[in-house]
Amino acid sequence: YQAIQEGPAPPLAVDQPAKPTEEPAHTLEPPARPPLFLEGEEPVDRPVFVARELQLARLAGYLDSALAGRSQVVFVTGDAGCGKTALIQEFAWSAQQANPDLVVACGHGNAHTGAGDPYLPFREVLGLLTGDVGARWAAGAMTGELARRLWHLLPLTVKALVEVGPDLIDLFLPGIPLLRRAQAYVQGAVRPGWLAQLEELVARKGTAPGNPNLQQSALFEQYTHVLRALASKKPLLLALDDLQWADAGSADLLFHLGRRMEGSRMLVVGAYRPVEVAMGRDSPARERHPLEPVVNEFKRTFGDIEVDLHQVEGRQFVDALLDSPASPLAPNRLGAEFRQTLHRHTAGYPLFTVELLRGMQERQDLLRDAEGRWVEGRELDWQMLPVRVEAVIAERIGRLPQRLQDILTVASVEGETFTAEVLATVEAVDLGGTIRCLSDTLDSKHRLVSAQGVSRVDDQNLSRYRFRHILFQKHLYNSLDPVKRVYLHQAVGTALEMLYGARSPEAQAATPQLARHFQEAGAAEKAVAYLHQAGERAQRLYANAEAVEYFQRALALLDGIPPDELRGSWWQEMASRLYESLGDVLEWTGEHDQARLAYQGALAYVPGDERLRQAHLWRKMGNVWRLQRQYH
């Protein structure tokens, strides 16, 4: 946070102008950023936004109600590529412009680890509300104005955390980085009381274990209290994107928050794909998606809370896109016949339309005339154009040089969000050249990825990027043959291990990701170990359903190891530990009979001469009988 310093601009007050000895206000000025970014007037990379005026107006109406104290949860729905994220981004930007006090924070589900990464969207939101904006600001993924508002909310959020949400520290966000941000905010001025309280709380958490009597509902209550405390000072707009990938804990927390934020100046906007939610979880039991009952209950209670992008007229989108001054095809002489044919070809599907037009430009099916206007080329043949968005993506990526295709292929294995250092390690190439390919070519020129920021883990930079749409990532990943896919998962997992180390909070948060890579690579021993760690992390976060799932997956993977390979002392020890961990979670959630069976499973793998270990498990089984009042 060397970028945090006194600047020439007037400081933004935290709430009301405070006395210098109590609440010194500071400005956040990044080093060497373009003037546009410093002014914070526009997002650095603001996409063209057209033909969604009615939906934007509905969201604005919901916000007006929230600003009047009638808080609400609303949902934006639609298929992949229909513009949900673009609508939320435009709404957040316009709402921020219209409301000087409004604070916006966004969280996202993750397609690959989200269902097993407890509270991921809400952890991201709380990180932003505590001033964790440096990396995203430096990468140009956040406006300067939004970064300043979030930064100056830090004292209020810290006060709320220490007063009504102390258990969220080290569970929903790491305490040491939070403390460093708070100290950077004060910067040598007279230390306010909230900083001293935070220092004491973080020090206490560093020497004492977590609260053994804490339950998930208490965490939810604390999170809700923190948001309500903030909303009493500054109105909040919370955007939760890609909720079709959210974990059960996030869905439960959303429900808890929605039922208890009445009277607050707060609007929560969630976005998801109804088709994927209706299909349920991708598991043998095909469980119901945890978001589905939450949405149904909110609709029953609050009425019309859905903004459905299926209702947008496709031809309207085509005309608005081509007529927009900000369009890549402005100015143009593309007439009614071209527009009608384009609409028939794409059905007005936003991602398909934009990508098809981009491909037509690159193939020179569209050319500039003598006046610099885009017109149809003589060789334009609609019959030869792809008829599905997947085919458009395949054609576009196929025109890239092989070097860029190789980079994107490795990135697709890591996931929708990926790391430049991992790509350089796997490809055994220069990191600087990799970053130039990503930022200068694949981001600025081809618009396939976007920079997300640089974080620091154990003196190691992690330069994060994100595919501009997950369909790009899916196409690349699905194009891999089984052999190369296994090899790349192994290489990516190994590179992530080297980058994260083992001690940092980021390393613990990465255990679901590492488990996925090594499981896909067939590296059973490492996969089981990381699944166990991921389960223990979920258990510490009181995400019991996710913890049970991780332990059961690890046990199933263990059971699949052939007897003549790893089924030695390591196999027995791991099986015993996993069954014990599973029993602990089941006992905590009241599944006493299942917990006792799990402890018995753990005991079955303990060698006969390990009497202390046996006694430890016998005592746990005895405690289960005692809880059931089966004293005999």
Coordinates of N, CA, C and O in Angstrom, one line a residue, residues 71 101 395:
S71 N -34.9 -1.5 2.2 CA -33.9 -2.4 1.6 C -34.5 -3.6 0.9 O -35.6 -4.0 1.2
D101 N -22.8 9.6 -2.0 CA -22.5 8.9 -0.8 C -22.6 7.4 -1.0 O -22.1 6.6 -0.1
E395 N -13.7 -19.7 -34.0 CA -13.0 -19.1 -35.2 C -12.1 -17.9 -34.7 O -11.0 -17.8 -35.2

